Short mmCIF file of N, CA and C in Angstrom, two decimals:
data_model
loop_
_atom_site.label_atom_id
_atom_site.label_comp_id
_atom_site.label_asym_id
_atom_site.label_seq_id
_atom_site.Cartn_x
_atom_site.Cartn_y
_atom_site.Cartn_z
N UNK A 1 -6.52 18.33 14.59
CA UNK A 1 -6.95 16.94 14.49
C UNK A 1 -8.45 16.87 14.18
N UNK A 2 -9.22 17.74 14.87
CA UNK A 2 -10.67 17.75 14.66
C UNK A 2 -11.00 18.09 13.21
N UNK A 3 -10.26 19.03 12.64
CA UNK A 3 -10.47 19.41 11.25
C UNK A 3 -10.15 18.24 10.33
N UNK A 4 -9.07 17.51 10.63
CA UNK A 4 -8.67 16.36 9.82
C UNK A 4 -9.77 15.30 9.81
N UNK A 5 -10.30 14.98 10.99
CA UNK A 5 -11.36 13.97 11.09
C UNK A 5 -12.61 14.45 10.35
N UNK A 6 -12.98 15.71 10.54
CA UNK A 6 -14.16 16.24 9.85
C UNK A 6 -13.97 16.23 8.34
N UNK A 7 -12.79 16.61 7.89
CA UNK A 7 -12.50 16.59 6.45
C UNK A 7 -12.58 15.18 5.90
N UNK A 8 -11.97 14.24 6.61
CA UNK A 8 -12.00 12.85 6.17
C UNK A 8 -13.44 12.33 6.13
N UNK A 9 -14.23 12.67 7.14
CA UNK A 9 -15.63 12.24 7.17
C UNK A 9 -16.39 12.81 5.98
N UNK A 10 -16.14 14.06 5.69
CA UNK A 10 -16.82 14.68 4.55
C UNK A 10 -16.43 14.00 3.24
N UNK A 11 -15.17 13.66 3.11
CA UNK A 11 -14.72 12.96 1.90
C UNK A 11 -15.44 11.62 1.78
N UNK A 12 -15.57 10.90 2.91
CA UNK A 12 -16.19 9.56 2.89
C UNK A 12 -17.63 9.59 2.42
N UNK A 13 -18.34 10.69 2.63
CA UNK A 13 -19.77 10.71 2.31
C UNK A 13 -20.14 11.76 1.26
N UNK A 14 -19.16 12.34 0.59
CA UNK A 14 -19.41 13.45 -0.32
C UNK A 14 -20.29 13.11 -1.51
N UNK A 15 -20.10 11.99 -2.12
CA UNK A 15 -20.80 11.71 -3.37
C UNK A 15 -22.15 11.06 -3.16
N UNK A 16 -22.92 10.99 -4.22
CA UNK A 16 -24.26 10.41 -4.15
C UNK A 16 -24.20 8.89 -4.03
N UNK A 17 -25.34 8.28 -3.67
CA UNK A 17 -25.41 6.83 -3.45
C UNK A 17 -24.91 6.00 -4.62
N UNK A 18 -25.27 6.30 -5.88
CA UNK A 18 -24.78 5.47 -6.98
C UNK A 18 -23.26 5.43 -7.08
N UNK A 19 -22.61 6.49 -6.66
CA UNK A 19 -21.15 6.53 -6.75
C UNK A 19 -20.49 6.13 -5.43
N UNK A 20 -21.28 5.77 -4.45
CA UNK A 20 -20.74 5.49 -3.12
C UNK A 20 -19.66 4.43 -3.13
N UNK A 21 -19.79 3.40 -3.97
CA UNK A 21 -18.77 2.36 -4.02
C UNK A 21 -17.41 2.97 -4.33
N UNK A 22 -17.36 3.87 -5.28
CA UNK A 22 -16.10 4.53 -5.60
C UNK A 22 -15.64 5.39 -4.43
N UNK A 23 -16.60 6.00 -3.74
CA UNK A 23 -16.26 6.87 -2.62
C UNK A 23 -15.65 6.10 -1.45
N UNK A 24 -15.95 4.83 -1.35
CA UNK A 24 -15.37 4.02 -0.28
C UNK A 24 -13.85 4.07 -0.37
N UNK A 25 -13.33 4.43 -1.52
CA UNK A 25 -11.88 4.57 -1.68
C UNK A 25 -11.31 5.55 -0.65
N UNK A 26 -12.09 6.56 -0.27
CA UNK A 26 -11.62 7.49 0.77
C UNK A 26 -11.44 6.77 2.10
N UNK A 27 -12.32 5.84 2.39
CA UNK A 27 -12.22 5.08 3.64
C UNK A 27 -10.99 4.17 3.63
N UNK A 28 -10.58 3.80 2.43
CA UNK A 28 -9.43 2.91 2.28
C UNK A 28 -8.14 3.63 2.66
N UNK A 29 -8.19 4.94 2.84
CA UNK A 29 -7.01 5.65 3.32
C UNK A 29 -6.52 5.05 4.64
N UNK A 30 -7.44 4.55 5.44
CA UNK A 30 -7.07 3.91 6.71
C UNK A 30 -7.26 2.40 6.68
N UNK A 31 -8.15 1.92 5.85
CA UNK A 31 -8.46 0.48 5.78
C UNK A 31 -7.84 -0.10 4.52
N UNK A 32 -6.51 -0.19 4.53
CA UNK A 32 -5.77 -0.72 3.38
C UNK A 32 -4.70 -1.68 3.86
N UNK A 33 -3.96 -2.24 2.95
CA UNK A 33 -2.98 -3.27 3.31
C UNK A 33 -1.73 -2.72 4.00
N UNK A 34 -1.60 -1.41 4.08
CA UNK A 34 -0.44 -0.81 4.75
C UNK A 34 -0.74 -0.46 6.22
N UNK A 35 -1.99 -0.32 6.56
CA UNK A 35 -2.38 0.13 7.91
C UNK A 35 -2.66 -1.09 8.78
N UNK A 36 -1.61 -1.69 9.31
CA UNK A 36 -1.73 -2.97 9.99
C UNK A 36 -2.53 -2.92 11.30
N UNK A 37 -2.70 -1.75 11.88
CA UNK A 37 -3.47 -1.66 13.12
C UNK A 37 -4.97 -1.54 12.87
N UNK A 38 -5.35 -1.35 11.62
CA UNK A 38 -6.77 -1.19 11.28
C UNK A 38 -7.31 -2.45 10.63
N UNK A 39 -8.60 -2.69 10.78
CA UNK A 39 -9.17 -3.93 10.23
C UNK A 39 -9.28 -3.93 8.71
N UNK A 40 -9.20 -5.13 8.16
CA UNK A 40 -9.51 -5.34 6.76
C UNK A 40 -11.04 -5.29 6.66
N UNK A 41 -11.56 -4.45 5.79
CA UNK A 41 -13.01 -4.38 5.61
C UNK A 41 -13.46 -5.00 4.30
N UNK A 42 -12.58 -5.03 3.31
CA UNK A 42 -12.94 -5.65 2.03
C UNK A 42 -13.37 -7.09 2.26
N UNK A 43 -14.60 -7.41 1.87
CA UNK A 43 -15.09 -8.78 2.01
C UNK A 43 -15.68 -9.10 3.37
N UNK A 44 -15.65 -8.16 4.31
CA UNK A 44 -16.26 -8.40 5.62
C UNK A 44 -17.78 -8.38 5.44
N UNK A 45 -18.50 -9.02 6.32
CA UNK A 45 -19.96 -9.12 6.21
C UNK A 45 -20.62 -7.76 6.42
N UNK A 46 -21.53 -7.41 5.51
CA UNK A 46 -22.17 -6.09 5.52
C UNK A 46 -22.90 -5.81 6.83
N UNK A 47 -23.66 -6.76 7.32
CA UNK A 47 -24.44 -6.53 8.56
C UNK A 47 -23.51 -6.27 9.74
N UNK A 48 -22.37 -6.91 9.76
CA UNK A 48 -21.40 -6.67 10.84
C UNK A 48 -20.85 -5.24 10.73
N UNK A 49 -20.47 -4.82 9.52
CA UNK A 49 -19.96 -3.46 9.35
C UNK A 49 -21.03 -2.45 9.74
N UNK A 50 -22.27 -2.70 9.31
CA UNK A 50 -23.39 -1.82 9.68
C UNK A 50 -23.50 -1.68 11.19
N UNK A 51 -23.49 -2.81 11.89
CA UNK A 51 -23.62 -2.78 13.35
C UNK A 51 -22.50 -1.95 13.98
N UNK A 52 -21.28 -2.15 13.51
CA UNK A 52 -20.16 -1.41 14.08
C UNK A 52 -20.31 0.09 13.83
N UNK A 53 -20.71 0.48 12.63
CA UNK A 53 -20.90 1.90 12.34
C UNK A 53 -22.03 2.49 13.17
N UNK A 54 -23.14 1.75 13.32
CA UNK A 54 -24.24 2.23 14.17
C UNK A 54 -23.79 2.33 15.63
N UNK A 55 -23.06 1.33 16.11
CA UNK A 55 -22.57 1.37 17.49
C UNK A 55 -21.62 2.55 17.71
N UNK A 56 -20.77 2.83 16.74
CA UNK A 56 -19.87 3.98 16.83
C UNK A 56 -20.68 5.28 16.83
N UNK A 57 -21.67 5.35 15.98
CA UNK A 57 -22.51 6.54 15.87
C UNK A 57 -23.27 6.81 17.17
N UNK A 58 -23.69 5.74 17.85
CA UNK A 58 -24.48 5.86 19.08
C UNK A 58 -23.60 5.83 20.34
N UNK A 59 -22.30 5.88 20.17
CA UNK A 59 -21.34 5.82 21.28
C UNK A 59 -21.41 4.52 22.08
N UNK A 60 -21.87 3.45 21.45
CA UNK A 60 -21.86 2.14 22.09
C UNK A 60 -20.51 1.45 21.90
N UNK A 61 -19.75 1.95 20.96
CA UNK A 61 -18.38 1.49 20.73
C UNK A 61 -17.52 2.74 20.69
N UNK A 62 -16.38 2.70 21.36
CA UNK A 62 -15.53 3.88 21.49
C UNK A 62 -14.31 3.77 20.56
N UNK A 63 -14.18 4.74 19.70
CA UNK A 63 -13.00 4.93 18.85
C UNK A 63 -13.13 6.35 18.33
N UNK A 64 -12.34 7.26 18.88
CA UNK A 64 -12.52 8.69 18.63
C UNK A 64 -12.65 9.05 17.15
N UNK A 65 -11.73 8.58 16.32
CA UNK A 65 -11.80 8.94 14.90
C UNK A 65 -13.03 8.36 14.23
N UNK A 66 -13.29 7.09 14.46
CA UNK A 66 -14.42 6.45 13.78
C UNK A 66 -15.76 6.93 14.32
N UNK A 67 -15.83 7.31 15.59
CA UNK A 67 -17.08 7.86 16.10
C UNK A 67 -17.40 9.16 15.37
N UNK A 68 -16.39 10.00 15.18
CA UNK A 68 -16.60 11.26 14.47
C UNK A 68 -17.08 11.04 13.05
N UNK A 69 -16.50 10.06 12.39
CA UNK A 69 -16.89 9.75 11.01
C UNK A 69 -18.30 9.15 10.98
N UNK A 70 -18.57 8.18 11.84
CA UNK A 70 -19.86 7.50 11.85
C UNK A 70 -21.01 8.47 12.12
N UNK A 71 -20.76 9.47 12.94
CA UNK A 71 -21.82 10.43 13.28
C UNK A 71 -22.22 11.30 12.09
N UNK A 72 -21.39 11.34 11.06
CA UNK A 72 -21.74 12.12 9.87
C UNK A 72 -22.57 11.32 8.87
N UNK A 73 -22.70 10.02 9.11
CA UNK A 73 -23.38 9.13 8.16
C UNK A 73 -24.84 8.93 8.53
N UNK A 74 -25.72 8.97 7.53
CA UNK A 74 -27.11 8.60 7.80
C UNK A 74 -27.24 7.09 7.58
N UNK A 75 -28.41 6.55 7.91
CA UNK A 75 -28.62 5.10 7.83
C UNK A 75 -28.38 4.54 6.43
N UNK A 76 -28.84 5.26 5.41
CA UNK A 76 -28.64 4.79 4.04
C UNK A 76 -27.17 4.77 3.66
N UNK A 77 -26.44 5.77 4.09
CA UNK A 77 -25.00 5.80 3.80
C UNK A 77 -24.28 4.65 4.49
N UNK A 78 -24.68 4.35 5.72
CA UNK A 78 -24.08 3.22 6.44
C UNK A 78 -24.33 1.92 5.68
N UNK A 79 -25.56 1.73 5.22
CA UNK A 79 -25.89 0.52 4.46
C UNK A 79 -25.07 0.47 3.17
N UNK A 80 -25.02 1.58 2.45
CA UNK A 80 -24.30 1.61 1.17
C UNK A 80 -22.81 1.33 1.35
N UNK A 81 -22.20 1.96 2.33
CA UNK A 81 -20.77 1.75 2.58
C UNK A 81 -20.52 0.31 3.00
N UNK A 82 -21.37 -0.22 3.87
CA UNK A 82 -21.22 -1.61 4.33
C UNK A 82 -21.32 -2.59 3.18
N UNK A 83 -22.30 -2.38 2.32
CA UNK A 83 -22.47 -3.26 1.15
C UNK A 83 -21.29 -3.13 0.19
N UNK A 84 -20.79 -1.92 0.03
CA UNK A 84 -19.66 -1.72 -0.89
C UNK A 84 -18.44 -2.50 -0.41
N UNK A 85 -18.14 -2.43 0.88
CA UNK A 85 -17.01 -3.20 1.40
C UNK A 85 -17.28 -4.70 1.30
N UNK A 86 -18.48 -5.11 1.65
CA UNK A 86 -18.82 -6.54 1.63
C UNK A 86 -18.73 -7.12 0.22
N UNK A 87 -18.97 -6.31 -0.79
CA UNK A 87 -18.96 -6.80 -2.16
C UNK A 87 -17.54 -7.02 -2.70
N UNK A 88 -16.56 -6.52 -2.00
CA UNK A 88 -15.17 -6.67 -2.45
C UNK A 88 -14.63 -8.04 -2.04
N UNK A 89 -13.59 -8.46 -2.71
CA UNK A 89 -12.95 -9.74 -2.41
C UNK A 89 -12.13 -9.59 -1.12
N UNK A 90 -12.24 -10.60 -0.25
CA UNK A 90 -11.45 -10.61 0.97
C UNK A 90 -9.98 -10.72 0.60
N UNK A 91 -9.19 -9.83 1.12
CA UNK A 91 -7.75 -9.87 0.87
C UNK A 91 -7.07 -10.36 2.13
N UNK A 92 -6.20 -11.30 2.00
CA UNK A 92 -5.46 -11.80 3.16
C UNK A 92 -4.00 -11.46 2.99
N UNK A 93 -3.57 -10.32 3.57
CA UNK A 93 -2.18 -9.91 3.41
C UNK A 93 -1.23 -10.62 4.38
N UNK A 94 -1.77 -11.51 5.18
CA UNK A 94 -0.97 -12.15 6.22
C UNK A 94 -0.25 -13.39 5.71
N UNK A 95 0.91 -13.65 6.27
CA UNK A 95 1.57 -14.92 5.97
C UNK A 95 0.85 -16.05 6.70
N UNK A 96 1.22 -17.27 6.36
CA UNK A 96 0.68 -18.42 7.09
C UNK A 96 1.05 -18.27 8.56
N UNK A 97 0.29 -18.94 9.42
CA UNK A 97 0.60 -18.94 10.84
C UNK A 97 2.00 -19.48 11.05
N UNK A 98 2.68 -18.93 12.02
CA UNK A 98 3.98 -19.43 12.43
C UNK A 98 3.80 -20.87 12.89
N UNK A 99 4.50 -21.83 12.28
CA UNK A 99 4.32 -23.24 12.66
C UNK A 99 4.54 -23.50 14.15
N UNK A 100 5.40 -22.69 14.78
CA UNK A 100 5.70 -22.89 16.20
C UNK A 100 4.49 -22.61 17.09
N UNK A 101 3.59 -21.76 16.64
CA UNK A 101 2.41 -21.44 17.46
C UNK A 101 1.12 -22.01 16.89
N UNK A 102 1.20 -22.62 15.72
CA UNK A 102 -0.01 -23.08 15.03
C UNK A 102 -0.88 -23.99 15.91
N UNK A 103 -0.30 -25.03 16.46
CA UNK A 103 -1.08 -25.97 17.27
C UNK A 103 -1.60 -25.32 18.54
N UNK A 104 -0.76 -24.50 19.18
CA UNK A 104 -1.20 -23.82 20.40
C UNK A 104 -2.35 -22.88 20.09
N UNK A 105 -2.23 -22.12 19.01
CA UNK A 105 -3.31 -21.21 18.61
C UNK A 105 -4.59 -21.96 18.29
N UNK A 106 -4.45 -23.05 17.57
CA UNK A 106 -5.61 -23.88 17.23
C UNK A 106 -6.29 -24.41 18.49
N UNK A 107 -5.50 -24.86 19.46
CA UNK A 107 -6.07 -25.37 20.71
C UNK A 107 -6.75 -24.27 21.52
N UNK A 108 -6.17 -23.08 21.53
CA UNK A 108 -6.79 -21.97 22.26
C UNK A 108 -8.12 -21.56 21.62
N UNK A 109 -8.16 -21.55 20.30
CA UNK A 109 -9.41 -21.24 19.58
C UNK A 109 -10.45 -22.31 19.88
N UNK A 110 -10.02 -23.55 19.89
CA UNK A 110 -10.93 -24.66 20.21
C UNK A 110 -11.44 -24.53 21.65
N UNK A 111 -10.54 -24.23 22.59
CA UNK A 111 -10.90 -24.07 24.01
C UNK A 111 -11.97 -22.99 24.18
N UNK A 112 -11.84 -21.92 23.42
CA UNK A 112 -12.80 -20.82 23.52
C UNK A 112 -14.07 -21.04 22.73
N UNK A 113 -14.11 -22.13 21.96
CA UNK A 113 -15.27 -22.45 21.14
C UNK A 113 -15.62 -21.28 20.19
N UNK A 114 -14.58 -20.65 19.66
CA UNK A 114 -14.76 -19.51 18.76
C UNK A 114 -15.58 -19.87 17.53
N UNK A 115 -15.47 -21.13 17.10
CA UNK A 115 -16.17 -21.55 15.89
C UNK A 115 -17.69 -21.61 16.08
N UNK A 116 -18.12 -21.64 17.31
CA UNK A 116 -19.56 -21.69 17.59
C UNK A 116 -20.28 -20.48 16.97
N UNK A 117 -19.68 -19.32 17.10
CA UNK A 117 -20.30 -18.11 16.55
C UNK A 117 -19.66 -17.68 15.23
N UNK A 118 -18.35 -17.84 15.12
CA UNK A 118 -17.61 -17.32 13.97
C UNK A 118 -17.49 -18.30 12.81
N UNK A 119 -18.06 -19.50 12.94
CA UNK A 119 -18.04 -20.48 11.86
C UNK A 119 -16.86 -21.44 11.96
N UNK A 120 -17.00 -22.58 11.33
CA UNK A 120 -16.00 -23.65 11.44
C UNK A 120 -14.62 -23.24 10.96
N UNK A 121 -14.56 -22.30 10.03
CA UNK A 121 -13.28 -21.81 9.52
C UNK A 121 -13.03 -20.36 9.97
N UNK A 122 -13.80 -19.92 10.96
CA UNK A 122 -13.75 -18.54 11.46
C UNK A 122 -14.03 -17.53 10.34
N UNK A 123 -14.91 -17.95 9.43
CA UNK A 123 -15.29 -17.12 8.28
C UNK A 123 -16.41 -16.15 8.60
N UNK A 124 -17.02 -16.27 9.78
CA UNK A 124 -18.11 -15.40 10.17
C UNK A 124 -19.41 -15.76 9.49
N UNK A 125 -20.44 -15.01 9.84
CA UNK A 125 -21.76 -15.17 9.23
C UNK A 125 -22.25 -13.77 8.86
N UNK A 126 -23.48 -13.67 8.45
CA UNK A 126 -23.96 -12.38 7.95
C UNK A 126 -23.79 -11.23 8.95
N UNK A 127 -23.87 -11.50 10.26
CA UNK A 127 -23.72 -10.42 11.24
C UNK A 127 -22.61 -10.66 12.27
N UNK A 128 -21.86 -11.72 12.08
CA UNK A 128 -20.72 -12.05 12.95
C UNK A 128 -19.47 -11.89 12.09
N UNK A 129 -18.44 -11.21 12.59
CA UNK A 129 -17.29 -10.91 11.73
C UNK A 129 -16.46 -12.11 11.32
N UNK A 130 -15.96 -12.02 10.13
CA UNK A 130 -14.94 -12.96 9.67
C UNK A 130 -13.68 -12.61 10.46
N UNK A 131 -13.05 -13.63 11.03
CA UNK A 131 -11.79 -13.44 11.73
C UNK A 131 -10.62 -13.99 10.94
N UNK A 132 -10.84 -15.11 10.25
CA UNK A 132 -9.76 -15.78 9.51
C UNK A 132 -9.13 -14.81 8.52
N UNK A 133 -7.84 -14.62 8.65
CA UNK A 133 -7.13 -13.74 7.74
C UNK A 133 -7.12 -12.28 8.14
N UNK A 134 -7.81 -11.92 9.22
CA UNK A 134 -7.77 -10.54 9.69
C UNK A 134 -6.36 -10.26 10.23
N UNK A 135 -5.96 -9.06 10.31
CA UNK A 135 -4.61 -8.70 10.76
C UNK A 135 -4.38 -9.09 12.22
N UNK A 136 -3.23 -9.69 12.49
CA UNK A 136 -2.95 -10.16 13.85
C UNK A 136 -2.88 -9.01 14.84
N UNK A 137 -2.27 -7.90 14.46
CA UNK A 137 -2.16 -6.76 15.39
C UNK A 137 -3.55 -6.23 15.73
N UNK A 138 -4.40 -6.09 14.73
CA UNK A 138 -5.76 -5.62 14.97
C UNK A 138 -6.53 -6.62 15.84
N UNK A 139 -6.41 -7.91 15.51
CA UNK A 139 -7.10 -8.93 16.31
C UNK A 139 -6.66 -8.89 17.76
N UNK A 140 -5.36 -8.85 17.99
CA UNK A 140 -4.86 -8.84 19.37
C UNK A 140 -5.37 -7.62 20.12
N UNK A 141 -5.27 -6.45 19.51
CA UNK A 141 -5.75 -5.23 20.15
C UNK A 141 -7.24 -5.33 20.47
N UNK A 142 -8.03 -5.78 19.51
CA UNK A 142 -9.47 -5.88 19.70
C UNK A 142 -9.83 -6.89 20.77
N UNK A 143 -9.20 -8.06 20.74
CA UNK A 143 -9.48 -9.09 21.74
C UNK A 143 -9.10 -8.60 23.14
N UNK A 144 -7.98 -7.90 23.26
CA UNK A 144 -7.60 -7.34 24.56
C UNK A 144 -8.57 -6.26 25.01
N UNK A 145 -9.08 -5.46 24.07
CA UNK A 145 -10.08 -4.45 24.42
C UNK A 145 -11.34 -5.12 24.97
N UNK A 146 -11.77 -6.20 24.34
CA UNK A 146 -12.93 -6.94 24.87
C UNK A 146 -12.61 -7.51 26.24
N UNK A 147 -11.47 -8.17 26.38
CA UNK A 147 -11.08 -8.78 27.65
C UNK A 147 -11.09 -7.75 28.78
N UNK A 148 -10.53 -6.58 28.51
CA UNK A 148 -10.40 -5.53 29.52
C UNK A 148 -11.62 -4.61 29.60
N UNK A 149 -12.68 -4.98 28.89
CA UNK A 149 -13.94 -4.24 28.87
C UNK A 149 -13.78 -2.79 28.39
N UNK A 150 -12.79 -2.58 27.54
CA UNK A 150 -12.61 -1.28 26.91
C UNK A 150 -13.48 -1.19 25.65
N UNK A 151 -13.80 -2.33 25.11
CA UNK A 151 -14.74 -2.42 24.00
C UNK A 151 -15.88 -3.28 24.51
N UNK A 152 -17.05 -2.68 24.61
CA UNK A 152 -18.14 -3.38 25.28
C UNK A 152 -19.43 -3.41 24.47
N UNK A 153 -19.31 -3.38 23.16
CA UNK A 153 -20.53 -3.41 22.35
C UNK A 153 -21.00 -4.83 22.05
N UNK A 154 -20.34 -5.82 22.66
CA UNK A 154 -20.80 -7.21 22.60
C UNK A 154 -20.28 -7.93 23.84
N UNK A 155 -20.99 -7.77 24.99
CA UNK A 155 -20.52 -8.28 26.28
C UNK A 155 -20.10 -9.75 26.33
N UNK A 156 -20.72 -10.68 25.58
CA UNK A 156 -20.26 -12.07 25.68
C UNK A 156 -18.77 -12.25 25.35
N UNK A 157 -18.23 -11.39 24.51
CA UNK A 157 -16.81 -11.50 24.17
C UNK A 157 -15.94 -11.23 25.39
N UNK A 158 -16.33 -10.28 26.22
CA UNK A 158 -15.54 -9.96 27.42
C UNK A 158 -15.47 -11.15 28.36
N UNK A 159 -16.61 -11.76 28.62
CA UNK A 159 -16.61 -12.89 29.55
C UNK A 159 -15.88 -14.09 28.96
N UNK A 160 -15.98 -14.31 27.66
CA UNK A 160 -15.29 -15.43 27.03
C UNK A 160 -13.78 -15.24 27.08
N UNK A 161 -13.31 -14.02 26.89
CA UNK A 161 -11.87 -13.77 26.83
C UNK A 161 -11.20 -13.66 28.19
N UNK A 162 -11.98 -13.59 29.26
CA UNK A 162 -11.39 -13.51 30.60
C UNK A 162 -10.51 -14.70 30.94
N UNK A 163 -10.74 -15.84 30.33
CA UNK A 163 -9.97 -17.05 30.65
C UNK A 163 -8.59 -17.07 30.01
N UNK A 164 -8.29 -16.10 29.15
CA UNK A 164 -7.02 -16.08 28.43
C UNK A 164 -6.07 -15.01 28.96
N UNK A 165 -4.77 -15.33 28.95
CA UNK A 165 -3.76 -14.33 29.28
C UNK A 165 -3.50 -13.47 28.05
N UNK A 166 -2.81 -12.37 28.24
CA UNK A 166 -2.46 -11.51 27.11
C UNK A 166 -1.58 -12.28 26.11
N UNK A 167 -0.68 -13.09 26.62
CA UNK A 167 0.18 -13.89 25.74
C UNK A 167 -0.64 -14.88 24.92
N UNK A 168 -1.60 -15.54 25.55
CA UNK A 168 -2.46 -16.49 24.83
C UNK A 168 -3.28 -15.78 23.75
N UNK A 169 -3.75 -14.59 24.07
CA UNK A 169 -4.52 -13.81 23.09
C UNK A 169 -3.63 -13.46 21.90
N UNK A 170 -2.38 -13.15 22.15
CA UNK A 170 -1.43 -12.88 21.06
C UNK A 170 -1.22 -14.09 20.17
N UNK A 171 -1.13 -15.27 20.78
CA UNK A 171 -0.97 -16.52 20.02
C UNK A 171 -2.22 -16.78 19.19
N UNK A 172 -3.38 -16.60 19.80
CA UNK A 172 -4.64 -16.78 19.06
C UNK A 172 -4.71 -15.83 17.87
N UNK A 173 -4.36 -14.57 18.10
CA UNK A 173 -4.44 -13.56 17.04
C UNK A 173 -3.52 -13.93 15.87
N UNK A 174 -2.31 -14.37 16.18
CA UNK A 174 -1.38 -14.74 15.10
C UNK A 174 -1.89 -15.97 14.35
N UNK A 175 -2.42 -16.94 15.08
CA UNK A 175 -2.96 -18.14 14.45
C UNK A 175 -4.14 -17.79 13.52
N UNK A 176 -5.09 -17.03 14.04
CA UNK A 176 -6.28 -16.66 13.27
C UNK A 176 -5.91 -15.85 12.03
N UNK A 177 -4.95 -14.94 12.18
CA UNK A 177 -4.52 -14.11 11.05
C UNK A 177 -4.00 -14.95 9.90
N UNK A 178 -3.38 -16.08 10.21
CA UNK A 178 -2.82 -16.94 9.17
C UNK A 178 -3.80 -17.90 8.54
N UNK A 179 -5.02 -17.97 9.07
CA UNK A 179 -6.01 -18.89 8.51
C UNK A 179 -6.49 -18.41 7.14
N UNK A 180 -6.75 -19.33 6.28
CA UNK A 180 -7.28 -18.98 4.96
C UNK A 180 -6.25 -18.39 4.04
N UNK A 181 -4.98 -18.50 4.40
CA UNK A 181 -3.92 -17.95 3.57
C UNK A 181 -3.95 -18.58 2.18
N UNK A 182 -3.88 -17.75 1.17
CA UNK A 182 -3.87 -18.21 -0.22
C UNK A 182 -2.49 -17.98 -0.81
N UNK A 183 -1.89 -19.01 -1.39
CA UNK A 183 -0.56 -18.86 -2.02
C UNK A 183 -0.72 -18.25 -3.39
#
């Protein structure tokens, strides 16, 4: 497993900066439309991706595979990779929200005042992640990690999510995943 992670990390950073955009294709091995447990990075805000990679590199965020990869990247590579993903079009592989949970999800998002930081359409800002259209499975896992303090690189999320049950977090994740759906 260690060899696999090291090999993958080497592939991700093998080429020079001008070709780095093409090299991001190696990262897409895990960040693609088939890997539903992993986040969509195409079109995500560059500063947010940078922060996550730096946090992984400094062990402020825990994810065994990504920590190993992030530790192989220098600051310029992190910036280049982040910009390459940010320059791509956001892809929303999710269906519309299930109508049965749409209103409940909307009310839970409103209750949590998620739009205060993530924007009125949950589109994010330059350093706050876009949530609208992100994968529901990834969102649910991430929100539960924050709630349970397993992911602690942004403490306000943990305290905000304490008011929700696991079921409510699942409803929120499904609702958010369906936002911004394009026919």
